[in-house]
Coordinates of C-alpha atoms in Angstrom, one line a residue:
M191 CA 0.1 0.1 0.1
R192 CA 1.4 3.5 -0.9
T193 CA 1.5 6.3 1.7
V194 CA 1.1 10.0 0.6
A195 CA 4.3 11.4 -0.8
F196 CA 5.8 13.4 1.9
Y197 CA 6.5 16.5 -0.4
R198 CA 4.8 18.0 -3.4
F199 CA 7.5 19.3 -5.9
A200 CA 5.2 20.2 -8.8
K201 CA 4.8 23.9 -7.9
E202 CA 8.8 24.1 -8.3
G203 CA 8.7 22.3 -11.6
L204 CA 9.5 18.9 -10.3
S205 CA 7.6 15.7 -10.9
M206 CA 9.6 14.0 -8.1
K207 CA 8.1 12.0 -5.5
L208 CA 9.4 10.9 -2.0
K209 CA 8.0 8.6 0.6
V210 CA 5.6 6.9 -1.8
I211 CA 6.1 3.6 0.2
P212 CA 7.8 3.1 3.7
E213 CA 10.8 1.4 1.9
D214 CA 11.6 4.6 0.1
F215 CA 12.9 6.2 3.2
V216 CA 15.0 4.0 5.4
V217 CA 16.5 5.2 8.5
K218 CA 19.1 3.2 10.8
E219 CA 19.9 4.6 14.1
I220 CA 23.7 4.4 14.9
A221 CA 24.2 4.2 18.5
Y222 CA 26.7 3.4 21.3
L223 CA 25.2 1.0 23.5
P224 CA 27.1 -0.3 26.7
L225 CA 25.5 -3.6 26.6
K226 CA 25.9 -6.2 29.6
P227 CA 24.8 -9.8 30.2
S228 CA 22.7 -8.6 32.8
A229 CA 21.1 -5.0 34.1
P230 CA 18.0 -3.4 35.1
Y231 CA 17.3 -1.9 31.7
R232 CA 16.6 -4.4 29.0
V233 CA 17.4 -3.1 25.4
Y234 CA 15.5 -3.7 22.2
L235 CA 15.8 -3.0 18.4
L236 CA 12.6 -1.5 17.1
E237 CA 11.9 -1.9 13.5
K238 CA 8.6 -0.2 12.5
K239 CA 6.6 1.3 9.5
G240 CA 3.5 3.3 9.8
W241 CA 4.2 4.1 13.5
N242 CA 5.5 7.0 14.9
T243 CA 7.7 6.2 18.0
V244 CA 5.9 7.4 20.8
D245 CA 2.4 6.0 19.6
L246 CA 3.8 2.8 19.2
L247 CA 5.4 2.6 22.6
L248 CA 2.3 3.8 24.1
R249 CA 0.5 0.9 22.6
L250 CA 3.2 -1.5 23.9
A251 CA 2.9 -0.1 27.4
R252 CA -0.9 -0.8 27.0
K253 CA -0.3 -4.2 25.7
Y254 CA 2.0 -5.4 28.6
N255 CA 0.2 -3.3 31.2
L256 CA 3.3 -1.2 32.0
P257 CA 3.7 2.4 33.0
Y258 CA 4.8 4.4 29.9
R259 CA 7.5 6.0 31.9
L260 CA 9.4 2.4 31.9
F261 CA 10.1 3.1 28.1
S262 CA 13.0 5.1 26.9
Y263 CA 14.3 6.1 23.6
G264 CA 16.8 8.2 22.0
G265 CA 15.2 9.9 18.9
K266 CA 11.6 9.9 17.4
K267 CA 11.4 8.3 14.1
D268 CA 8.8 9.2 11.4
R269 CA 5.9 7.1 10.8
H270 CA 6.1 7.7 6.9
A271 CA 9.5 5.5 6.7
H272 CA 10.9 2.3 7.5
T273 CA 12.8 2.9 10.6
F274 CA 15.4 1.1 12.9
Q275 CA 16.0 2.5 16.4
Y276 CA 16.9 1.4 19.8
V277 CA 14.7 1.5 22.8
S278 CA 15.1 0.4 26.6
I279 CA 12.3 -1.0 29.0
K280 CA 13.0 -1.2 32.8
H281 CA 11.2 -4.5 32.9
P282 CA 12.9 -7.9 33.5
A283 CA 10.5 -9.9 31.2
D284 CA 11.6 -10.4 27.3
L285 CA 8.8 -8.3 25.6
T286 CA 10.0 -9.3 22.1
T287 CA 7.1 -8.7 19.7
V288 CA 6.5 -9.5 16.1
D289 CA 3.6 -7.7 14.4
K290 CA 2.6 -6.8 10.7
N291 CA 4.2 -3.3 10.7
F292 CA 6.7 -3.5 13.6
S293 CA 8.9 -5.8 15.4
L294 CA 10.6 -5.5 19.0
K295 CA 13.5 -7.6 19.6
A296 CA 15.7 -7.9 22.7
I297 CA 19.3 -7.6 22.2
G298 CA 20.8 -7.2 25.7
Y299 CA 20.9 -5.0 28.8
M300 CA 22.3 -1.7 30.2
D301 CA 22.7 -0.2 33.5
R302 CA 20.9 3.0 32.2
P303 CA 18.0 3.9 30.2
M304 CA 18.3 4.5 26.1
G305 CA 18.9 8.3 25.6
P306 CA 19.8 10.8 22.9
D307 CA 23.2 10.8 24.2
L308 CA 24.0 7.3 23.0
I309 CA 23.2 8.1 19.5
K310 CA 25.8 8.9 17.1
G311 CA 23.9 9.4 14.0
N312 CA 21.5 7.9 11.6
A313 CA 22.0 6.1 8.3
F314 CA 19.8 6.8 5.2
D315 CA 18.7 4.8 2.2
I316 CA 16.4 6.9 0.4
T317 CA 14.7 6.5 -3.1
L318 CA 13.6 9.5 -5.1
R319 CA 10.7 8.5 -7.9
A320 CA 9.0 9.8 -10.8
L321 CA 12.1 11.7 -12.2
D322 CA 12.7 12.6 -15.7
D323 CA 16.2 12.9 -17.5
E324 CA 16.8 16.5 -16.6
E325 CA 15.9 16.0 -13.1
V326 CA 18.4 13.0 -12.7
S327 CA 21.0 15.2 -14.1
R328 CA 20.2 18.1 -11.8
L329 CA 20.3 15.7 -8.8
V330 CA 23.6 14.3 -9.6
R331 CA 25.0 18.0 -9.9
Q332 CA 23.6 18.8 -6.6
V333 CA 25.0 15.9 -4.8
D334 CA 28.4 16.8 -5.9
E335 CA 27.7 20.5 -4.4
V336 CA 26.7 19.0 -1.1
K337 CA 29.3 16.7 -0.9
E338 CA 31.9 19.6 -1.0
F339 CA 29.9 22.4 0.7
G340 CA 27.4 20.9 3.0
Y341 CA 24.1 22.4 3.7
P342 CA 22.4 24.4 6.5
N343 CA 21.6 22.4 9.6
Y344 CA 17.9 23.5 9.9
F345 CA 15.5 21.9 12.0
D346 CA 13.0 20.6 9.6
D347 CA 9.0 20.9 9.4
Q348 CA 8.6 17.9 11.8
R349 CA 9.9 20.1 14.8
F350 CA 7.1 22.4 14.1
G351 CA 3.9 20.1 14.6
S352 CA 2.9 22.2 17.5
L353 CA 2.9 25.5 15.7
D354 CA -0.5 27.0 15.5
R355 CA -0.5 28.9 12.2
E356 CA -2.8 31.6 13.5
R357 CA -1.6 32.2 17.0
G358 CA 2.0 31.1 17.0
F359 CA 4.0 29.2 19.3
L360 CA 2.7 28.2 22.9
A361 CA 6.2 28.5 24.5
E362 CA 6.3 32.1 23.3
R363 CA 2.9 32.9 25.0
L364 CA 4.5 31.3 28.2
L365 CA 7.6 33.4 27.8
K366 CA 5.6 36.4 27.8
K367 CA 3.3 35.6 30.7
H368 CA 0.3 35.2 28.4
Y369 CA -1.0 32.2 30.2
K370 CA -4.6 32.4 28.9
G371 CA -3.3 32.5 25.5
A372 CA -0.9 29.7 25.9
L373 CA -3.7 27.6 27.5
E374 CA -6.1 28.3 24.8
I375 CA -3.5 27.2 22.1
Y376 CA -2.9 24.1 24.1
L377 CA -6.6 23.0 24.3
T378 CA -7.9 24.4 20.8
A379 CA -5.0 24.2 18.1
I380 CA -5.9 21.8 15.5
Y381 CA -3.2 19.8 13.8
K382 CA -3.5 18.0 10.2
E383 CA -2.8 14.5 11.5
E384 CA -5.5 14.6 14.4
K385 CA -8.7 12.4 13.9
R386 CA -11.8 14.1 12.9
E387 CA -13.3 13.7 16.3
A388 CA -10.6 15.7 18.1
K389 CA -10.8 18.3 15.5
E390 CA -14.3 18.9 16.1
R391 CA -13.9 18.9 19.7
K392 CA -11.4 21.4 19.6
R393 CA -13.5 23.6 17.5
L394 CA -16.4 23.4 20.0
F395 CA -13.8 24.4 22.9
R396 CA -12.6 27.5 20.9
Q397 CA -16.3 28.4 20.0
H398 CA -17.3 28.4 23.8
W399 CA -14.0 29.3 25.4
G400 CA -14.7 30.9 28.8
D401 CA -17.9 28.8 29.2
W402 CA -15.9 26.3 31.2
N403 CA -19.0 24.1 32.1
T404 CA -19.9 23.8 28.4
C405 CA -16.2 23.0 27.6
L406 CA -16.2 20.3 30.2
S407 CA -19.2 18.6 28.9
Y408 CA -17.2 18.3 25.6
A409 CA -14.0 17.2 26.9
K410 CA -12.9 13.6 26.5
T411 CA -9.2 13.2 27.5
T412 CA -8.2 13.0 30.8
M413 CA -6.2 16.1 30.5
E414 CA -9.0 18.2 29.0
K415 CA -11.3 17.0 31.8
R416 CA -9.0 18.0 34.5
I417 CA -8.2 21.4 33.2
F418 CA -11.9 22.4 32.3
A419 CA -12.8 21.0 35.8
L420 CA -10.2 23.3 37.4
L421 CA -11.5 26.3 35.6
T422 CA -15.1 25.9 36.5
Q423 CA -13.9 26.1 40.0
K424 CA -11.4 28.8 39.5
P425 CA -12.5 30.6 36.1
K426 CA -8.9 32.5 35.8
A427 CA -6.6 29.7 37.0
F428 CA -4.7 29.6 33.5
L429 CA -1.2 29.5 35.3
E430 CA -2.6 26.3 37.7
A431 CA -4.1 24.8 34.5
L432 CA -0.8 25.0 32.4
R433 CA 1.1 23.3 35.3
L434 CA -1.1 20.1 34.9
I435 CA 0.4 19.8 31.4
P436 CA 3.0 16.9 31.7
G437 CA 6.6 17.7 31.7
E438 CA 7.4 15.8 28.6
E439 CA 4.6 17.3 26.6
L440 CA 5.5 20.8 27.5
S441 CA 9.2 20.1 26.5
L442 CA 8.1 19.4 23.0
F443 CA 6.4 22.9 22.8
F444 CA 9.6 24.4 24.4
A445 CA 11.9 22.5 21.8
A446 CA 9.7 23.9 18.8
Y447 CA 10.3 27.3 19.9
Q448 CA 13.8 26.9 20.3
S449 CA 14.0 25.4 17.0
F450 CA 12.4 28.2 15.4
L451 CA 14.6 30.9 17.0
W452 CA 17.6 28.7 16.0
N453 CA 16.5 28.5 12.5
E454 CA 16.0 32.2 12.3
L455 CA 19.4 33.0 13.6
L456 CA 21.2 30.7 11.0
R457 CA 18.9 32.5 8.2
R458 CA 20.4 35.8 9.4
I459 CA 23.9 34.7 9.4
L460 CA 23.5 33.3 5.8
K461 CA 22.2 36.6 4.8
E462 CA 24.9 38.6 6.6
L463 CA 27.6 36.6 4.6
K464 CA 26.0 37.9 1.5
L465 CA 25.5 34.6 0.0
E466 CA 23.4 33.8 -3.2
L467 CA 20.4 32.2 -1.5
T468 CA 17.5 30.1 -2.6
A469 CA 14.4 30.0 -0.4
V470 CA 12.3 26.8 0.2
P471 CA 8.8 27.1 1.7
G472 CA 8.7 25.8 5.5
A473 CA 6.1 25.5 8.1
A474 CA 7.9 28.1 10.4
G475 CA 9.6 30.2 7.9
P476 CA 11.5 29.8 4.7
Y477 CA 14.6 27.5 4.5
L478 CA 17.4 29.5 3.0
F479 CA 20.1 27.4 1.0
Y480 CA 23.5 28.5 -0.6
R481 CA 24.8 26.5 -3.6
R482 CA 28.5 27.1 -3.3
L483 CA 31.0 28.8 -0.6
D484 CA 34.2 30.3 -0.9
E485 CA 37.2 28.9 1.3
G486 CA 36.8 31.4 4.2
Q487 CA 33.0 31.1 4.1
L488 CA 33.2 27.4 4.3
L489 CA 35.7 27.4 7.0
Y490 CA 33.7 29.8 9.0
L491 CA 30.4 27.7 8.8
K492 CA 32.0 24.5 9.2
T493 CA 33.3 25.7 12.6
L494 CA 30.2 27.6 13.9
E495 CA 28.0 26.4 16.5
L496 CA 24.9 28.0 17.4
P497 CA 23.2 27.6 20.9
L498 CA 19.7 26.8 21.5
A499 CA 17.7 29.6 23.1
A500 CA 17.7 29.7 27.2
K501 CA 18.5 32.2 29.7
R502 CA 22.5 31.4 29.6
M503 CA 23.7 30.8 26.2
D504 CA 27.3 30.7 24.9
F505 CA 27.8 32.1 21.4
A506 CA 30.8 31.5 19.1
D507 CA 31.3 35.1 18.0
T508 CA 30.1 38.6 18.2
L509 CA 28.0 38.3 14.8
S510 CA 25.9 35.5 16.3
E511 CA 25.3 37.0 19.6
R512 CA 24.2 40.4 18.0
L513 CA 21.8 38.8 15.6
F514 CA 20.2 36.7 18.2
K515 CA 19.8 39.7 20.2
G516 CA 18.0 41.4 17.8
I517 CA 15.7 38.4 17.1
L518 CA 14.6 38.5 20.6
E519 CA 14.0 42.3 20.7
E520 CA 11.9 42.1 17.7
R521 CA 9.7 39.4 19.5
G522 CA 9.7 41.4 22.8
L523 CA 11.7 38.9 24.8
K524 CA 15.0 38.9 26.7
P525 CA 17.2 35.9 27.8
S526 CA 16.0 36.4 31.4
H527 CA 12.5 35.6 30.1
F528 CA 13.4 32.0 29.2
N529 CA 13.9 31.3 33.0
L530 CA 10.1 30.4 33.6
S531 CA 10.0 30.5 37.4
K532 CA 6.4 29.7 37.7
I533 CA 6.6 26.7 35.6
R534 CA 8.6 23.8 36.8
Q535 CA 7.7 20.8 35.0
A536 CA 9.9 21.6 32.1
F537 CA 12.7 24.2 31.4
F538 CA 14.7 25.6 28.4
K539 CA 18.2 24.3 28.1
S540 CA 20.9 25.8 25.8
T541 CA 23.1 23.1 23.8
P542 CA 25.1 24.1 20.8
R543 CA 24.3 22.8 17.3
E544 CA 26.3 22.9 14.3
A545 CA 25.3 25.4 11.7
I546 CA 25.9 23.3 8.8
V547 CA 26.3 19.6 8.1
I548 CA 28.2 17.9 5.5
P549 CA 26.8 14.1 5.0
Y550 CA 29.2 11.3 5.4
D551 CA 29.5 8.8 2.6
L552 CA 27.0 10.6 0.5
K553 CA 26.5 8.0 -2.5
I554 CA 24.0 8.2 -5.6
E555 CA 23.3 5.1 -7.2
P556 CA 22.8 5.2 -11.2
P557 CA 19.2 5.8 -12.1
E558 CA 16.8 2.9 -12.8
A559 CA 13.4 2.4 -14.3
D560 CA 10.9 3.4 -11.8
D561 CA 8.5 0.4 -11.1
L562 CA 5.8 2.6 -9.8
Y563 CA 5.6 5.4 -12.4
P564 CA 6.1 3.8 -15.8
G565 CA 8.5 6.1 -18.2
K566 CA 10.1 7.7 -15.2
Q567 CA 13.1 7.0 -13.4
K568 CA 14.1 6.5 -9.7
L569 CA 17.3 7.5 -7.7
R570 CA 18.7 5.7 -4.6
L571 CA 20.8 8.3 -2.0
S572 CA 22.4 6.7 0.9
F573 CA 24.3 8.7 3.5
T574 CA 25.0 9.1 7.2
L575 CA 24.0 12.2 9.3
P576 CA 25.2 13.2 12.8
R577 CA 22.5 12.8 15.5
G578 CA 19.7 15.7 15.3
S579 CA 20.3 16.5 11.5
Y580 CA 17.4 15.8 9.0
G581 CA 17.7 13.7 6.1
T582 CA 14.4 15.5 4.8
M583 CA 16.4 18.7 4.9
L584 CA 18.9 17.1 2.6
I585 CA 16.2 16.3 0.0
K586 CA 15.0 19.8 0.2
R587 CA 18.6 21.0 -0.5
L588 CA 18.9 18.7 -3.4
T589 CA 15.7 19.6 -5.0
M590 CA 15.6 23.3 -4.4
P591 CA 14.9 25.8 -7.3
D592 CA 17.6 27.5 -9.2
T593 CA 16.1 30.8 -8.5
F594 CA 18.1 33.2 -6.1
L595 CA 17.0 35.8 -3.4
P596 CA 18.2 39.4 -4.2
R597 CA 21.3 40.1 -2.0

């Protein structure tokens, strides 16, 4: 069965299709695992298609009647792909499971849970479909450029699933102490992949916002019921309601906003370098790509690390610090705002991230006849990226249009 192609390229004059079937996008986690013959955490290799990581682990927790907090992973993997990753479960039994679209296979034990720090990178095997001769030639040329100059290490659209297109980022509302607005986004924002019932319920919440008894009558999830029950007793207890959001969930909202600010900083640095840039539309702002760099620009960007937003940040140079200060000022923020003294279940942590990434062992196979699109060709790419870098961003770079922004 085919899945919906992840990107639409027709508007850029490309017929190419990506992620037509899960096998077109294979991701294998590369991790350092200090395995032992026996230890508290049992380690598994999780292979899946058609599932995102969290939903599948929640299903397994229910299946084996275990608390979800016993399950740990290093990174989330896309459901529109064929993925391999490591998870740990703090439980002695062997929970090896084989199902139609996933398998969980025990491989050993560790003294600690699986986490992002154990991941070294991800190996990708990607098939691009429905190509014509001109597109094949163009992709080969672009691959050569990326091998030499890399590409900007943006956070991709997957990171911005919690963005409300109309009202912005929940985290920014929190930073500005707009607690009512933050809570409204949390309870009423509608996301593309949600079920129809959830979307309808959220529309009703928004329609009756402020009438807490009516909202409570429509509530279905445990969190909705808890929050609206609180508001029926304390109609303006927005901060108290926000404190009910689980820390892991709130952290995702924080990460989305940090990613947005980081992307914006990198965009401004590339503009400051007076590069020829091409814009590719994105969920939270355009992705700006260069084609080539001179020796000095390449050396600067290869060694540049930019911090995620938090109260305390370490900047590599005065340029990035100045540009980031300007971004915050435009949005009415200061670094001190990132210390949320009234929200304690999650926090903003600053970590460095490389400005550009050069894929390791990037290879492109000779084109073949496309078995799914008669008369067209397909190309297979393989490469390895460091932890946190997006294979889909590389595809955006390889398929970007040839038009440049004015400098």
